[in-house]
GROMACS .gro file of C-alpha atoms in nm:
model
  332
    1MET     CA    1   0.008 -21.880  -2.034
    2THR     CA    2   0.067 -21.879  -1.626
    3THR     CA    3   0.373 -21.642  -1.512
    4THR     CA    4   0.602 -21.923  -1.446
    5GLU     CA    5   0.683 -21.987  -1.834
    6SER     CA    6   0.999 -21.888  -2.041
    7ARG     CA    7   0.969 -21.829  -2.386
    8THR     CA    8   1.193 -21.707  -2.627
    9LEU     CA    9   1.309 -21.359  -2.677
   10THR     CA   10   1.556 -21.192  -2.817
   11TYR     CA   11   1.833 -20.974  -2.577
   12ALA     CA   12   1.676 -20.651  -2.655
   13GLU     CA   13   1.306 -20.776  -2.630
   14ALA     CA   14   1.433 -20.937  -2.286
   15VAL     CA   15   1.547 -20.648  -2.149
   16ARG     CA   16   1.215 -20.420  -2.272
   17GLU     CA   17   1.021 -20.677  -2.075
   18ALA     CA   18   1.239 -20.591  -1.772
   19LEU     CA   19   1.163 -20.279  -1.794
   20SER     CA   20   0.813 -20.341  -1.809
   21GLN     CA   21   0.753 -20.515  -1.567
   22ALA     CA   22   0.956 -20.306  -1.325
   23MET     CA   23   0.687 -20.002  -1.428
   24GLU     CA   24   0.426 -20.215  -1.403
   25ALA     CA   25   0.502 -20.268  -1.075
   26ASP     CA   26   0.646 -19.908  -0.941
   27GLU     CA   27   0.548 -19.612  -1.079
   28ARG     CA   28   0.837 -19.477  -0.907
   29VAL     CA   29   1.043 -19.683  -1.175
   30PHE     CA   30   1.133 -19.451  -1.529
   31LEU     CA   31   1.326 -19.401  -1.782
   32LEU     CA   32   1.550 -19.217  -1.941
   33GLY     CA   33   1.758 -19.028  -2.172
   34GLU     CA   34   1.860 -18.929  -2.543
   35ASP     CA   35   1.601 -19.150  -2.783
   36VAL     CA   36   1.438 -19.379  -2.542
   37GLY     CA   37   1.070 -19.244  -2.643
   38THR     CA   38   0.966 -19.214  -2.998
   39TYR     CA   39   1.257 -19.327  -3.103
   40GLY     CA   40   1.277 -19.586  -2.946
   41GLY     CA   41   1.580 -19.602  -2.873
   42ALA     CA   42   1.967 -19.682  -3.027
   43PHE     CA   43   1.954 -19.960  -3.038
   44GLY     CA   44   1.526 -20.045  -3.044
   45VAL     CA   45   1.534 -20.154  -2.713
   46THR     CA   46   1.306 -19.903  -2.473
   47GLY     CA   47   1.076 -19.993  -2.810
   48ASP     CA   48   0.761 -19.906  -2.752
   49LEU     CA   49   0.737 -19.808  -2.401
   50VAL     CA   50   0.681 -19.448  -2.391
   51HIS     CA   51   0.332 -19.531  -2.561
   52ARG     CA   52   0.210 -19.756  -2.295
   53PHE     CA   53   0.371 -19.548  -2.024
   54GLY     CA   54   0.349 -19.222  -2.140
   55GLU     CA   55   0.658 -18.896  -2.163
   56GLU     CA   56   0.648 -18.879  -1.807
   57ARG     CA   57   0.812 -19.264  -1.775
   58VAL     CA   58   0.960 -19.219  -2.128
   59ARG     CA   59   1.175 -18.910  -2.075
   60ASP     CA   60   1.352 -18.778  -2.382
   61THR     CA   61   1.650 -18.611  -2.279
   62PRO     CA   62   1.917 -18.338  -2.469
   63ILE     CA   63   2.271 -18.486  -2.581
   64SER     CA   64   2.382 -18.434  -2.250
   65GLU     CA   65   2.475 -18.736  -2.075
   66LEU     CA   66   2.633 -18.553  -1.753
   67GLY     CA   67   2.318 -18.315  -1.778
   68ILE     CA   68   2.113 -18.703  -1.829
   69VAL     CA   69   2.316 -18.840  -1.539
   70GLY     CA   70   2.272 -18.564  -1.294
   71ALA     CA   71   1.899 -18.570  -1.298
   72ALA     CA   72   1.911 -18.978  -1.198
   73VAL     CA   73   2.101 -18.934  -0.893
   74GLY     CA   74   1.897 -18.603  -0.812
   75ALA     CA   75   1.590 -18.824  -0.880
   76ALA     CA   76   1.685 -19.104  -0.704
   77LEU     CA   77   1.779 -18.897  -0.386
   78ALA     CA   78   1.446 -18.746  -0.366
   79GLY     CA   79   1.350 -19.145  -0.383
   80MET     CA   80   1.262 -19.244  -0.809
   81ARG     CA   81   1.380 -19.497  -0.933
   82PRO     CA   82   1.601 -19.368  -1.252
   83ILE     CA   83   1.694 -19.564  -1.485
   84VAL     CA   84   1.933 -19.446  -1.729
   85GLU     CA   85   2.047 -19.545  -2.112
   86ILE     CA   86   2.337 -19.385  -2.260
   87GLN     CA   87   2.361 -19.474  -2.679
   88PHE     CA   88   2.740 -19.623  -2.671
   89SER     CA   89   2.868 -19.735  -2.309
   90ASP     CA   90   3.170 -19.474  -2.455
   91PHE     CA   91   2.973 -19.150  -2.362
   92THR     CA   92   2.959 -19.230  -2.029
   93ALA     CA   93   3.281 -19.000  -2.071
   94GLN     CA   94   3.140 -18.782  -2.024
   95ALA     CA   95   2.959 -18.776  -1.768
   96MET     CA   96   3.229 -18.964  -1.484
   97ASP     CA   97   3.155 -18.745  -1.249
   98GLN     CA   98   2.839 -18.770  -1.124
   99ILE     CA   99   2.868 -19.216  -1.188
  100VAL     CA  100   3.203 -19.211  -1.004
  101ASN     CA  101   3.232 -18.931  -0.788
  102GLN     CA  102   2.863 -18.839  -0.719
  103ALA     CA  103   2.635 -19.206  -0.758
  104ALA     CA  104   2.886 -19.368  -0.661
  105LYS     CA  105   3.005 -19.186  -0.351
  106ILE     CA  106   2.626 -19.049  -0.232
  107HIS     CA  107   2.572 -19.347   0.036
  108PHE     CA  108   2.871 -19.376   0.256
  109MET     CA  109   2.988 -19.015   0.276
  110LEU     CA  110   2.602 -18.981   0.389
  111GLY     CA  111   2.687 -19.217   0.644
  112GLY     CA  112   2.365 -19.447   0.457
  113ALA     CA  113   2.137 -19.226   0.536
  114ALA     CA  114   2.063 -19.179   0.165
  115THR     CA  115   2.036 -19.413  -0.110
  116VAL     CA  116   2.072 -19.313  -0.522
  117PRO     CA  117   1.842 -19.614  -0.642
  118MET     CA  118   1.961 -19.606  -1.032
  119VAL     CA  119   2.041 -19.771  -1.325
  120LEU     CA  120   2.256 -19.649  -1.587
  121ARG     CA  121   2.212 -19.943  -1.915
  122ALA     CA  122   2.496 -19.886  -2.175
  123PRO     CA  123   2.530 -20.090  -2.506
  124GLY     CA  124   2.958 -20.164  -2.575
  125GLY     CA  125   3.176 -20.408  -2.774
  126SER     CA  126   3.254 -20.415  -3.041
  127GLY     CA  127   3.173 -20.605  -3.380
  128THR     CA  128   2.929 -20.343  -3.535
  129GLY     CA  129   3.113 -20.130  -3.753
  130ALA     CA  130   3.086 -19.834  -3.533
  131ALA     CA  131   3.499 -19.757  -3.484
  132ALA     CA  132   3.679 -19.636  -3.228
  133GLN     CA  133   3.462 -19.402  -3.039
  134HIS     CA  134   3.203 -19.667  -3.027
  135SER     CA  135   3.291 -19.952  -2.943
  136GLN     CA  136   3.496 -19.919  -2.682
  137SER     CA  137   3.455 -20.253  -2.325
  138LEU     CA  138   3.464 -20.044  -2.030
  139GLU     CA  139   3.407 -20.281  -1.739
  140ALA     CA  140   3.727 -20.221  -1.615
  141TRP     CA  141   3.653 -19.872  -1.555
  142PHE     CA  142   3.375 -19.825  -1.343
  143ALA     CA  143   3.411 -20.253  -1.160
  144HIS     CA  144   3.702 -20.013  -1.003
  145VAL     CA  145   3.476 -19.765  -0.794
  146PRO     CA  146   3.368 -19.873  -0.427
  147GLY     CA  147   2.956 -19.818  -0.448
  148LEU     CA  148   2.970 -19.913  -0.802
  149LYS     CA  149   2.805 -20.255  -0.893
  150VAL     CA  150   2.822 -20.330  -1.234
  151VAL     CA  151   2.676 -20.607  -1.428
  152MET     CA  152   2.711 -20.793  -1.755
  153PRO     CA  153   2.501 -20.999  -1.901
  154ALA     CA  154   2.616 -21.255  -2.181
  155THR     CA  155   2.255 -21.424  -2.220
  156ALA     CA  156   1.882 -21.282  -2.339
  157ALA     CA  157   1.792 -21.438  -1.943
  158ASP     CA  158   2.022 -21.254  -1.764
  159ALA     CA  159   1.962 -20.911  -1.901
  160LYS     CA  160   1.654 -21.009  -1.785
  161GLY     CA  161   1.713 -21.100  -1.452
  162LEU     CA  162   1.953 -20.930  -1.392
  163LEU     CA  163   1.828 -20.595  -1.542
  164LEU     CA  164   1.509 -20.637  -1.233
  165ALA     CA  165   1.799 -20.724  -0.973
  166ALA     CA  166   1.958 -20.387  -1.076
  167ILE     CA  167   1.665 -20.216  -0.966
  168ASP     CA  168   1.575 -20.353  -0.676
  169ASP     CA  169   1.931 -20.249  -0.525
  170PRO     CA  170   1.938 -19.931  -0.295
  171ASN     CA  171   2.225 -19.822  -0.435
  172PRO     CA  172   2.360 -19.733  -0.847
  173VAL     CA  173   2.426 -20.074  -1.115
  174ILE     CA  174   2.617 -20.040  -1.376
  175VAL     CA  175   2.481 -20.276  -1.679
  176LEU     CA  176   2.686 -20.335  -1.982
  177GLU     CA  177   2.529 -20.486  -2.300
  178HIS     CA  178   2.644 -20.586  -2.534
  179LYS     CA  179   2.553 -20.459  -2.891
  180LEU     CA  180   2.593 -20.794  -3.022
  181LEU     CA  181   2.408 -20.994  -2.794
  182TYR     CA  182   2.069 -20.783  -2.945
  183LYS     CA  183   1.962 -20.940  -3.198
  184GLN     CA  184   2.073 -21.316  -2.961
  185SER     CA  185   1.754 -21.535  -2.909
  186GLY     CA  186   1.705 -21.733  -2.570
  187VAL     CA  187   1.506 -21.898  -2.374
  188VAL     CA  188   1.321 -21.602  -2.109
  189PRO     CA  189   1.051 -21.672  -1.778
  190GLN     CA  190   0.797 -21.474  -1.869
  191SER     CA  191   0.762 -21.413  -1.472
  192PRO     CA  192   0.984 -21.132  -1.319
  193ALA     CA  193   1.243 -21.361  -1.170
  194ARG     CA  194   1.585 -21.150  -1.106
  195VAL     CA  195   1.884 -21.310  -1.130
  196ARG     CA  196   2.067 -21.242  -0.819
  197LEU     CA  197   2.372 -20.954  -0.886
  198GLY     CA  198   2.787 -21.178  -0.689
  199GLU     CA  199   2.729 -21.499  -0.816
  200THR     CA  200   2.906 -21.643  -1.130
  201ALA     CA  201   2.730 -21.934  -1.393
  202VAL     CA  202   2.916 -22.213  -1.458
  203ARG     CA  203   2.769 -22.281  -1.793
  204ARG     CA  204   2.910 -22.599  -1.919
  205ASP     CA  205   3.084 -22.847  -1.714
  206GLY     CA  206   3.437 -22.954  -1.783
  207THR     CA  207   3.763 -23.164  -1.669
  208ASP     CA  208   4.015 -22.982  -1.800
  209LEU     CA  209   4.080 -22.673  -1.786
  210THR     CA  210   3.858 -22.312  -1.668
  211ILE     CA  211   3.742 -22.077  -1.905
  212VAL     CA  212   3.636 -21.763  -1.750
  213ALA     CA  213   3.450 -21.520  -2.054
  214THR     CA  214   3.193 -21.236  -2.029
  215GLY     CA  215   3.023 -21.047  -2.253
  216VAL     CA  216   2.973 -21.201  -2.591
  217MET     CA  217   3.319 -21.401  -2.482
  218VAL     CA  218   3.051 -21.634  -2.338
  219SER     CA  219   2.930 -21.808  -2.624
  220ARG     CA  220   3.240 -21.790  -2.860
  221ALA     CA  221   3.361 -21.904  -2.539
  222LEU     CA  222   3.094 -22.202  -2.525
  223GLU     CA  223   3.104 -22.195  -2.876
  224ALA     CA  224   3.560 -22.358  -2.858
  225ALA     CA  225   3.415 -22.558  -2.596
  226GLU     CA  226   3.281 -22.741  -2.848
  227GLN     CA  227   3.530 -22.816  -3.082
  228LEU     CA  228   3.778 -22.878  -2.778
  229ALA     CA  229   3.518 -23.122  -2.679
  230ALA     CA  230   3.576 -23.280  -3.054
  231THR     CA  231   3.989 -23.326  -3.002
  232GLY     CA  232   3.981 -23.484  -2.592
  233ILE     CA  233   3.957 -23.137  -2.408
  234GLU     CA  234   3.690 -23.082  -2.228
  235ALA     CA  235   3.684 -22.773  -2.067
  236ALA     CA  236   3.473 -22.601  -1.847
  237VAL     CA  237   3.293 -22.201  -1.887
  238LEU     CA  238   3.272 -21.953  -1.603
  239ASP     CA  239   3.088 -21.692  -1.729
  240PRO     CA  240   3.121 -21.452  -1.385
  241ARG     CA  241   2.817 -21.207  -1.458
  242THR     CA  242   2.883 -20.953  -1.171
  243LEU     CA  243   3.192 -20.799  -1.222
  244ARG     CA  244   3.111 -20.604  -0.896
  245PRO     CA  245   3.077 -20.782  -0.614
  246LEU     CA  246   3.219 -21.098  -0.794
  247ASP     CA  247   3.178 -21.376  -0.676
  248SER     CA  248   3.485 -21.525  -0.729
  249LYS     CA  249   3.500 -21.859  -0.529
  250THR     CA  250   3.279 -22.020  -0.834
  251ILE     CA  251   3.571 -21.865  -1.014
  252VAL     CA  252   3.813 -22.068  -0.739
  253ASP     CA  253   3.618 -22.417  -0.651
  254SER     CA  254   3.636 -22.487  -1.081
  255VAL     CA  255   3.990 -22.435  -1.141
  256THR     CA  256   4.113 -22.559  -0.848
  257ALA     CA  257   3.963 -22.910  -0.977
  258THR     CA  258   4.065 -22.850  -1.325
  259GLY     CA  259   4.372 -22.695  -1.264
  260ARG     CA  260   4.398 -22.429  -1.545
  261ALA     CA  261   4.279 -22.120  -1.596
  262LEU     CA  262   4.232 -21.907  -1.977
  263LEU     CA  263   4.002 -21.597  -1.914
  264VAL     CA  264   3.882 -21.455  -2.261
  265GLN     CA  265   3.742 -21.078  -2.239
  266GLU     CA  266   3.685 -20.840  -2.521
  267ALA     CA  267   3.854 -20.512  -2.396
  268PRO     CA  268   4.250 -20.498  -2.402
  269LYS     CA  269   4.454 -20.662  -2.159
  270THR     CA  270   4.643 -20.408  -1.958
  271GLY     CA  271   4.442 -20.323  -1.706
  272GLY     CA  272   4.202 -20.498  -1.807
  273PHE     CA  273   3.956 -20.725  -1.571
  274MET     CA  274   4.067 -21.016  -1.623
  275ALA     CA  275   4.368 -20.934  -1.419
  276GLU     CA  276   4.148 -20.897  -1.105
  277VAL     CA  277   4.055 -21.193  -1.254
  278SER     CA  278   4.377 -21.362  -1.269
  279ALA     CA  279   4.447 -21.209  -0.901
  280ALA     CA  280   4.185 -21.382  -0.691
  281ILE     CA  281   4.296 -21.713  -0.877
  282VAL     CA  282   4.672 -21.724  -0.776
  283GLU     CA  283   4.572 -21.529  -0.427
  284SER     CA  284   4.365 -21.846  -0.319
  285PRO     CA  285   4.373 -22.236  -0.229
  286ALA     CA  286   4.326 -22.247  -0.606
  287PHE     CA  287   4.680 -22.101  -0.637
  288GLY     CA  288   4.824 -22.434  -0.489
  289HIS     CA  289   4.643 -22.698  -0.781
  290LEU     CA  290   4.741 -22.527  -1.095
  291THR     CA  291   4.950 -22.674  -1.371
  292ALA     CA  292   4.966 -22.376  -1.576
  293PRO     CA  293   5.004 -22.036  -1.563
  294VAL     CA  294   4.677 -21.847  -1.541
  295THR     CA  295   4.604 -21.736  -1.883
  296ARG     CA  296   4.511 -21.442  -2.004
  297LEU     CA  297   4.335 -21.350  -2.387
  298CYS     CA  298   4.249 -21.059  -2.449
  299GLY     CA  299   4.131 -20.782  -2.689
  300LEU     CA  300   4.474 -20.583  -2.827
  301ASP     CA  301   4.598 -20.252  -2.657
  302VAL     CA  302   4.475 -20.057  -2.924
  303PRO     CA  303   4.179 -19.833  -3.035
  304ILE     CA  304   3.894 -20.054  -3.186
  305PRO     CA  305   3.917 -20.000  -3.627
  306TYR     CA  306   3.670 -19.902  -3.840
  307ALA     CA  307   3.821 -20.183  -4.121
  308PRO     CA  308   3.555 -20.508  -4.051
  309GLN     CA  309   3.919 -20.764  -4.057
  310LEU     CA  310   4.081 -20.509  -3.883
  311GLU     CA  311   3.794 -20.517  -3.570
  312LYS     CA  312   3.791 -20.875  -3.614
  313ALA     CA  313   4.176 -20.915  -3.566
  314ALA     CA  314   4.168 -20.672  -3.273
  315VAL     CA  315   3.915 -20.858  -3.051
  316PRO     CA  316   3.922 -21.300  -2.908
  317GLN     CA  317   3.713 -21.496  -3.185
  318THR     CA  318   3.653 -21.824  -3.159
  319GLU     CA  319   3.909 -22.022  -3.294
  320ASP     CA  320   4.135 -21.762  -3.138
  321ILE     CA  321   3.987 -21.948  -2.805
  322VAL     CA  322   4.019 -22.287  -2.912
  323LYS     CA  323   4.376 -22.247  -2.980
  324ALA     CA  324   4.459 -22.078  -2.672
  325ALA     CA  325   4.292 -22.360  -2.475
  326THR     CA  326   4.443 -22.642  -2.678
  327GLY     CA  327   4.808 -22.504  -2.591
  328LEU     CA  328   4.776 -22.421  -2.262
  329VAL     CA  329   4.613 -22.770  -2.230
  330ASN     CA  330   4.852 -22.931  -2.406
  331GLN     CA  331   5.114 -22.745  -2.294
  332TRP     CA  332   5.083 -22.849  -1.951
   0.00000   0.00000   0.00000
């Protein structure tokens, strides 16, 4: 098999392969986090990397997110390229001072004299019965902070390619992986091919409306688009992939062509990232081409419930996207 060939991997395997290839290519790259070593990570993502690269480069840490990220910031300033794993993205709340006030700011406060080339990986989202403190979608927190780049891969190939690009970046990148995607499979290049940060992917072409979705909502939007096509509605599906910097031009071009925009996110509606996408559309020339109000379909403004039925009801499902899209097209 040549290095240009592709094969099917799970999303988790694709992340692990990116970590492995980055560590093979650069001795400055190392991993740290709770249970990333012998245990293989809370979701098994780091797997056997400790046996391949040793405990110096795959470091188990105490249960202290603030300390973990602080150590990564220091190591990055000293010339290393640390990759932090936070077991659940909810736990980043413990480390926000280091993320927001240190990692994101140092490059600018020192006039560009220092860089902080660290990556923070964290799984988020609902659907695993992990309840309110382990199921949140917090991307809007990080996308709001100048100095941070924020990535939400929705496919196995992007999980690898975006992570490799994040590791190359000279300043901090937050990679938000969705727990439900870890076991999903897709075609992944064997080569260490990068997916450039800041490029929206067009997952499906369409003429009647544009659906913009992130994370696990991308696959649900694609399922919805197939069902809509059976009723004569052709929906384009766009996946921003990088929330900051956001490639709004690709979104604006699509909405300009279709005249309708349905914005889908798992996070609660109030203050969510899709409000930013909505603003990008209405502040652009696409506004003059709209035949319908820009519409958001989001999670409910509630903590994620533990009960499976309530957990499912709290976030958009495929049938909800079909219903919202159909209403948008038929009403306008």
